[in-house]
Amino acid sequence: MAGVILPRFYGCYNCRKPVARHDDIVSKYFVAGHRKRAFLFSHVVNVVAGPKEDRRLITGVHMVADVHCSDCGKVLGWRYEKVYEEAHKYKEDKTVLVKYKIVKLDW
Ligand SMILES: [Zn+2]
């Protein structure tokens, strides 16, 4: 069949476990402290969330949980558990993965 496009996956930088699809990126313009680039994903796989905590980020205080690779346990980013400010509500239940902690898998 012509025109079949396989999903482009990002994997954990450490063990290459697939963690997110390129098509699930909501925003590419996130910053993860110290000017590190990060992507916001609507959906991620093979990650485990740590304890929830209120954390002050650039955009205000949000309830977040660090997310770890389910295989090797490395921290890859964080998940927005609860967003208090209306302007940032769209981030709720979405996950930020730090760009240098994910790698393109075969694409
Ligand atoms: Zn890993």
mmCIF file with all atom_site columns, C-alpha atoms and ligand atoms in Angstrom:
data_model
loop_
_atom_site.group_PDB
_atom_site.id
_atom_site.type_symbol
_atom_site.label_atom_id
_atom_site.label_alt_id
_atom_site.label_comp_id
_atom_site.label_asym_id
_atom_site.label_entity_id
_atom_site.label_seq_id
_atom_site.pdbx_PDB_ins_code
_atom_site.Cartn_x
_atom_site.Cartn_y
_atom_site.Cartn_z
_atom_site.occupancy
_atom_site.B_iso_or_equiv
_atom_site.pdbx_formal_charge
_atom_site.auth_seq_id
_atom_site.auth_comp_id
_atom_site.auth_asym_id
_atom_site.auth_atom_id
_atom_site.pdbx_PDB_model_num
ATOM   1   C  CA . MET A 1 1   ? 0.000  0.000  0.000  1.00 0.00 ? 1   MET A CA 1
ATOM   2   C  CA . ALA A 1 2   ? 1.294  3.406  -0.911 1.00 0.00 ? 2   ALA A CA 1
ATOM   3   C  CA . GLY A 1 3   ? 1.237  6.352  1.423  1.00 0.00 ? 3   GLY A CA 1
ATOM   4   C  CA . VAL A 1 4   ? 1.472  4.510  4.708  1.00 0.00 ? 4   VAL A CA 1
ATOM   5   C  CA . ILE A 1 5   ? 3.177  6.726  7.247  1.00 0.00 ? 5   ILE A CA 1
ATOM   6   C  CA . LEU A 1 6   ? 4.523  5.036  10.325 1.00 0.00 ? 6   LEU A CA 1
ATOM   7   C  CA . PRO A 1 7   ? 4.211  6.986  13.561 1.00 0.00 ? 7   PRO A CA 1
ATOM   8   C  CA . ARG A 1 8   ? 7.417  8.795  14.442 1.00 0.00 ? 8   ARG A CA 1
ATOM   9   C  CA . PHE A 1 9   ? 8.329  7.971  18.007 1.00 0.00 ? 9   PHE A CA 1
ATOM   10  C  CA . TYR A 1 10  ? 10.574 9.648  20.513 1.00 0.00 ? 10  TYR A CA 1
ATOM   11  C  CA . GLY A 1 11  ? 12.388 7.377  22.945 1.00 0.00 ? 11  GLY A CA 1
ATOM   12  C  CA . CYS A 1 12  ? 14.090 7.696  26.315 1.00 0.00 ? 12  CYS A CA 1
ATOM   13  C  CA . TYR A 1 13  ? 17.619 9.135  25.841 1.00 0.00 ? 13  TYR A CA 1
ATOM   14  C  CA . ASN A 1 14  ? 19.034 6.472  28.126 1.00 0.00 ? 14  ASN A CA 1
ATOM   15  C  CA . CYS A 1 15  ? 17.379 3.203  27.084 1.00 0.00 ? 15  CYS A CA 1
ATOM   16  C  CA . ARG A 1 16  ? 15.468 4.201  23.894 1.00 0.00 ? 16  ARG A CA 1
ATOM   17  C  CA . LYS A 1 17  ? 12.150 2.948  25.218 1.00 0.00 ? 17  LYS A CA 1
ATOM   18  C  CA . PRO A 1 18  ? 9.418  4.627  23.087 1.00 0.00 ? 18  PRO A CA 1
ATOM   19  C  CA . VAL A 1 19  ? 7.731  7.329  25.175 1.00 0.00 ? 19  VAL A CA 1
ATOM   20  C  CA . ALA A 1 20  ? 5.867  9.703  22.829 1.00 0.00 ? 20  ALA A CA 1
ATOM   21  C  CA . ARG A 1 21  ? 4.710  10.207 19.250 1.00 0.00 ? 21  ARG A CA 1
ATOM   22  C  CA . HIS A 1 22  ? 5.776  13.216 17.234 1.00 0.00 ? 22  HIS A CA 1
ATOM   23  C  CA . ASP A 1 23  ? 2.125  13.702 16.198 1.00 0.00 ? 23  ASP A CA 1
ATOM   24  C  CA . ASP A 1 24  ? 1.115  14.182 19.843 1.00 0.00 ? 24  ASP A CA 1
ATOM   25  C  CA . ILE A 1 25  ? 3.201  17.331 20.289 1.00 0.00 ? 25  ILE A CA 1
ATOM   26  C  CA . VAL A 1 26  ? 0.966  20.212 21.377 1.00 0.00 ? 26  VAL A CA 1
ATOM   27  C  CA . SER A 1 27  ? 3.717  22.815 21.646 1.00 0.00 ? 27  SER A CA 1
ATOM   28  C  CA . LYS A 1 28  ? 7.416  22.851 20.806 1.00 0.00 ? 28  LYS A CA 1
ATOM   29  C  CA . TYR A 1 29  ? 8.085  26.097 22.588 1.00 0.00 ? 29  TYR A CA 1
ATOM   30  C  CA . PHE A 1 30  ? 8.455  25.094 26.189 1.00 0.00 ? 30  PHE A CA 1
ATOM   31  C  CA . VAL A 1 31  ? 11.391 25.918 28.391 1.00 0.00 ? 31  VAL A CA 1
ATOM   32  C  CA . ALA A 1 32  ? 12.516 23.599 31.165 1.00 0.00 ? 32  ALA A CA 1
ATOM   33  C  CA . GLY A 1 33  ? 14.655 25.895 33.267 1.00 0.00 ? 33  GLY A CA 1
ATOM   34  C  CA . HIS A 1 34  ? 18.202 26.988 32.365 1.00 0.00 ? 34  HIS A CA 1
ATOM   35  C  CA . ARG A 1 35  ? 16.916 27.693 28.838 1.00 0.00 ? 35  ARG A CA 1
ATOM   36  C  CA . LYS A 1 36  ? 16.520 24.038 27.973 1.00 0.00 ? 36  LYS A CA 1
ATOM   37  C  CA . ARG A 1 37  ? 13.998 23.337 25.218 1.00 0.00 ? 37  ARG A CA 1
ATOM   38  C  CA . ALA A 1 38  ? 11.076 21.054 25.954 1.00 0.00 ? 38  ALA A CA 1
ATOM   39  C  CA . PHE A 1 39  ? 7.979  19.774 24.135 1.00 0.00 ? 39  PHE A CA 1
ATOM   40  C  CA . LEU A 1 40  ? 4.425  19.535 25.464 1.00 0.00 ? 40  LEU A CA 1
ATOM   41  C  CA . PHE A 1 41  ? 2.720  16.242 24.542 1.00 0.00 ? 41  PHE A CA 1
ATOM   42  C  CA . SER A 1 42  ? -0.992 15.461 24.721 1.00 0.00 ? 42  SER A CA 1
ATOM   43  C  CA . HIS A 1 43  ? -0.202 11.804 25.310 1.00 0.00 ? 43  HIS A CA 1
ATOM   44  C  CA . VAL A 1 44  ? 2.823  9.805  26.441 1.00 0.00 ? 44  VAL A CA 1
ATOM   45  C  CA . VAL A 1 45  ? 3.488  6.097  27.010 1.00 0.00 ? 45  VAL A CA 1
ATOM   46  C  CA . ASN A 1 46  ? 5.854  4.011  29.115 1.00 0.00 ? 46  ASN A CA 1
ATOM   47  C  CA . VAL A 1 47  ? 6.390  6.649  31.764 1.00 0.00 ? 47  VAL A CA 1
ATOM   48  C  CA . VAL A 1 48  ? 5.551  6.624  35.471 1.00 0.00 ? 48  VAL A CA 1
ATOM   49  C  CA . ALA A 1 49  ? 4.554  9.729  37.367 1.00 0.00 ? 49  ALA A CA 1
ATOM   50  C  CA . GLY A 1 50  ? 6.143  10.539 40.730 1.00 0.00 ? 50  GLY A CA 1
ATOM   51  C  CA . PRO A 1 51  ? 4.452  12.286 43.675 1.00 0.00 ? 51  PRO A CA 1
ATOM   52  C  CA . LYS A 1 52  ? 2.332  15.355 42.907 1.00 0.00 ? 52  LYS A CA 1
ATOM   53  C  CA . GLU A 1 53  ? 3.555  18.674 44.231 1.00 0.00 ? 53  GLU A CA 1
ATOM   54  C  CA . ASP A 1 54  ? 2.889  22.369 43.772 1.00 0.00 ? 54  ASP A CA 1
ATOM   55  C  CA . ARG A 1 55  ? 5.825  23.869 41.939 1.00 0.00 ? 55  ARG A CA 1
ATOM   56  C  CA . ARG A 1 56  ? 6.583  27.401 40.848 1.00 0.00 ? 56  ARG A CA 1
ATOM   57  C  CA . LEU A 1 57  ? 7.341  27.439 37.144 1.00 0.00 ? 57  LEU A CA 1
ATOM   58  C  CA . ILE A 1 58  ? 7.933  30.351 34.788 1.00 0.00 ? 58  ILE A CA 1
ATOM   59  C  CA . THR A 1 59  ? 4.189  30.605 34.140 1.00 0.00 ? 59  THR A CA 1
ATOM   60  C  CA . GLY A 1 60  ? 3.109  30.438 37.790 1.00 0.00 ? 60  GLY A CA 1
ATOM   61  C  CA . VAL A 1 61  ? 2.359  27.797 40.395 1.00 0.00 ? 61  VAL A CA 1
ATOM   62  C  CA . HIS A 1 62  ? 1.088  24.478 39.046 1.00 0.00 ? 62  HIS A CA 1
ATOM   63  C  CA . MET A 1 63  ? 0.579  21.036 40.544 1.00 0.00 ? 63  MET A CA 1
ATOM   64  C  CA . VAL A 1 64  ? 3.010  18.821 38.686 1.00 0.00 ? 64  VAL A CA 1
ATOM   65  C  CA . ALA A 1 65  ? 4.549  15.376 38.950 1.00 0.00 ? 65  ALA A CA 1
ATOM   66  C  CA . ASP A 1 66  ? 7.902  14.334 37.529 1.00 0.00 ? 66  ASP A CA 1
ATOM   67  C  CA . VAL A 1 67  ? 7.658  11.571 34.954 1.00 0.00 ? 67  VAL A CA 1
ATOM   68  C  CA . HIS A 1 68  ? 10.188 8.782  34.784 1.00 0.00 ? 68  HIS A CA 1
ATOM   69  C  CA . CYS A 1 69  ? 10.974 6.245  32.085 1.00 0.00 ? 69  CYS A CA 1
ATOM   70  C  CA . SER A 1 70  ? 9.196  3.014  33.039 1.00 0.00 ? 70  SER A CA 1
ATOM   71  C  CA . ASP A 1 71  ? 12.235 0.954  32.067 1.00 0.00 ? 71  ASP A CA 1
ATOM   72  C  CA . CYS A 1 72  ? 15.325 2.753  33.356 1.00 0.00 ? 72  CYS A CA 1
ATOM   73  C  CA . GLY A 1 73  ? 13.725 5.218  35.784 1.00 0.00 ? 73  GLY A CA 1
ATOM   74  C  CA . LYS A 1 74  ? 15.402 8.361  34.415 1.00 0.00 ? 74  LYS A CA 1
ATOM   75  C  CA . VAL A 1 75  ? 13.428 11.600 34.841 1.00 0.00 ? 75  VAL A CA 1
ATOM   76  C  CA . LEU A 1 76  ? 12.316 12.758 31.390 1.00 0.00 ? 76  LEU A CA 1
ATOM   77  C  CA . GLY A 1 77  ? 10.050 15.697 32.236 1.00 0.00 ? 77  GLY A CA 1
ATOM   78  C  CA . TRP A 1 78  ? 6.900  16.448 34.165 1.00 0.00 ? 78  TRP A CA 1
ATOM   79  C  CA . ARG A 1 79  ? 3.140  16.160 33.932 1.00 0.00 ? 79  ARG A CA 1
ATOM   80  C  CA . TYR A 1 80  ? 0.687  18.976 34.692 1.00 0.00 ? 80  TYR A CA 1
ATOM   81  C  CA . GLU A 1 81  ? -1.707 17.436 37.196 1.00 0.00 ? 81  GLU A CA 1
ATOM   82  C  CA . LYS A 1 82  ? -3.543 20.652 38.008 1.00 0.00 ? 82  LYS A CA 1
ATOM   83  C  CA . VAL A 1 83  ? -3.265 24.119 36.551 1.00 0.00 ? 83  VAL A CA 1
ATOM   84  C  CA . TYR A 1 84  ? -4.773 26.945 38.596 1.00 0.00 ? 84  TYR A CA 1
ATOM   85  C  CA . GLU A 1 85  ? -4.643 29.766 36.063 1.00 0.00 ? 85  GLU A CA 1
ATOM   86  C  CA . GLU A 1 86  ? -7.236 29.808 33.296 1.00 0.00 ? 86  GLU A CA 1
ATOM   87  C  CA . ALA A 1 87  ? -4.744 30.955 30.656 1.00 0.00 ? 87  ALA A CA 1
ATOM   88  C  CA . HIS A 1 88  ? -2.700 27.800 31.164 1.00 0.00 ? 88  HIS A CA 1
ATOM   89  C  CA . LYS A 1 89  ? -5.552 25.304 31.630 1.00 0.00 ? 89  LYS A CA 1
ATOM   90  C  CA . TYR A 1 90  ? -4.816 23.626 28.303 1.00 0.00 ? 90  TYR A CA 1
ATOM   91  C  CA . LYS A 1 91  ? -1.670 22.130 29.856 1.00 0.00 ? 91  LYS A CA 1
ATOM   92  C  CA . GLU A 1 92  ? -3.642 20.105 32.383 1.00 0.00 ? 92  GLU A CA 1
ATOM   93  C  CA . ASP A 1 93  ? -3.206 16.332 32.027 1.00 0.00 ? 93  ASP A CA 1
ATOM   94  C  CA . LYS A 1 94  ? -0.467 16.902 29.469 1.00 0.00 ? 94  LYS A CA 1
ATOM   95  C  CA . THR A 1 95  ? 3.194  16.031 29.759 1.00 0.00 ? 95  THR A CA 1
ATOM   96  C  CA . VAL A 1 96  ? 6.344  18.023 29.084 1.00 0.00 ? 96  VAL A CA 1
ATOM   97  C  CA . LEU A 1 97  ? 9.379  16.074 27.941 1.00 0.00 ? 97  LEU A CA 1
ATOM   98  C  CA . VAL A 1 98  ? 12.744 17.818 27.963 1.00 0.00 ? 98  VAL A CA 1
ATOM   99  C  CA . LYS A 1 99  ? 14.183 17.836 24.460 1.00 0.00 ? 99  LYS A CA 1
ATOM   100 C  CA . TYR A 1 100 ? 17.644 16.560 25.351 1.00 0.00 ? 100 TYR A CA 1
ATOM   101 C  CA . LYS A 1 101 ? 16.128 13.668 27.312 1.00 0.00 ? 101 LYS A CA 1
ATOM   102 C  CA . ILE A 1 102 ? 14.311 12.193 24.327 1.00 0.00 ? 102 ILE A CA 1
ATOM   103 C  CA . VAL A 1 103 ? 15.729 10.901 21.046 1.00 0.00 ? 103 VAL A CA 1
ATOM   104 C  CA . LYS A 1 104 ? 14.149 10.272 17.657 1.00 0.00 ? 104 LYS A CA 1
ATOM   105 C  CA . LEU A 1 105 ? 13.715 6.566  17.058 1.00 0.00 ? 105 LEU A CA 1
ATOM   106 C  CA . ASP A 1 106 ? 14.673 5.659  13.493 1.00 0.00 ? 106 ASP A CA 1
ATOM   107 C  CA . TRP A 1 107 ? 13.409 8.770  11.697 1.00 0.00 ? 107 TRP A CA 1
HETATM 108 ZN ZN . ZN  B 2 .   ? 14.719 4.751  29.819 1.00 0.00 ? 1   ZN  B ZN 1
#
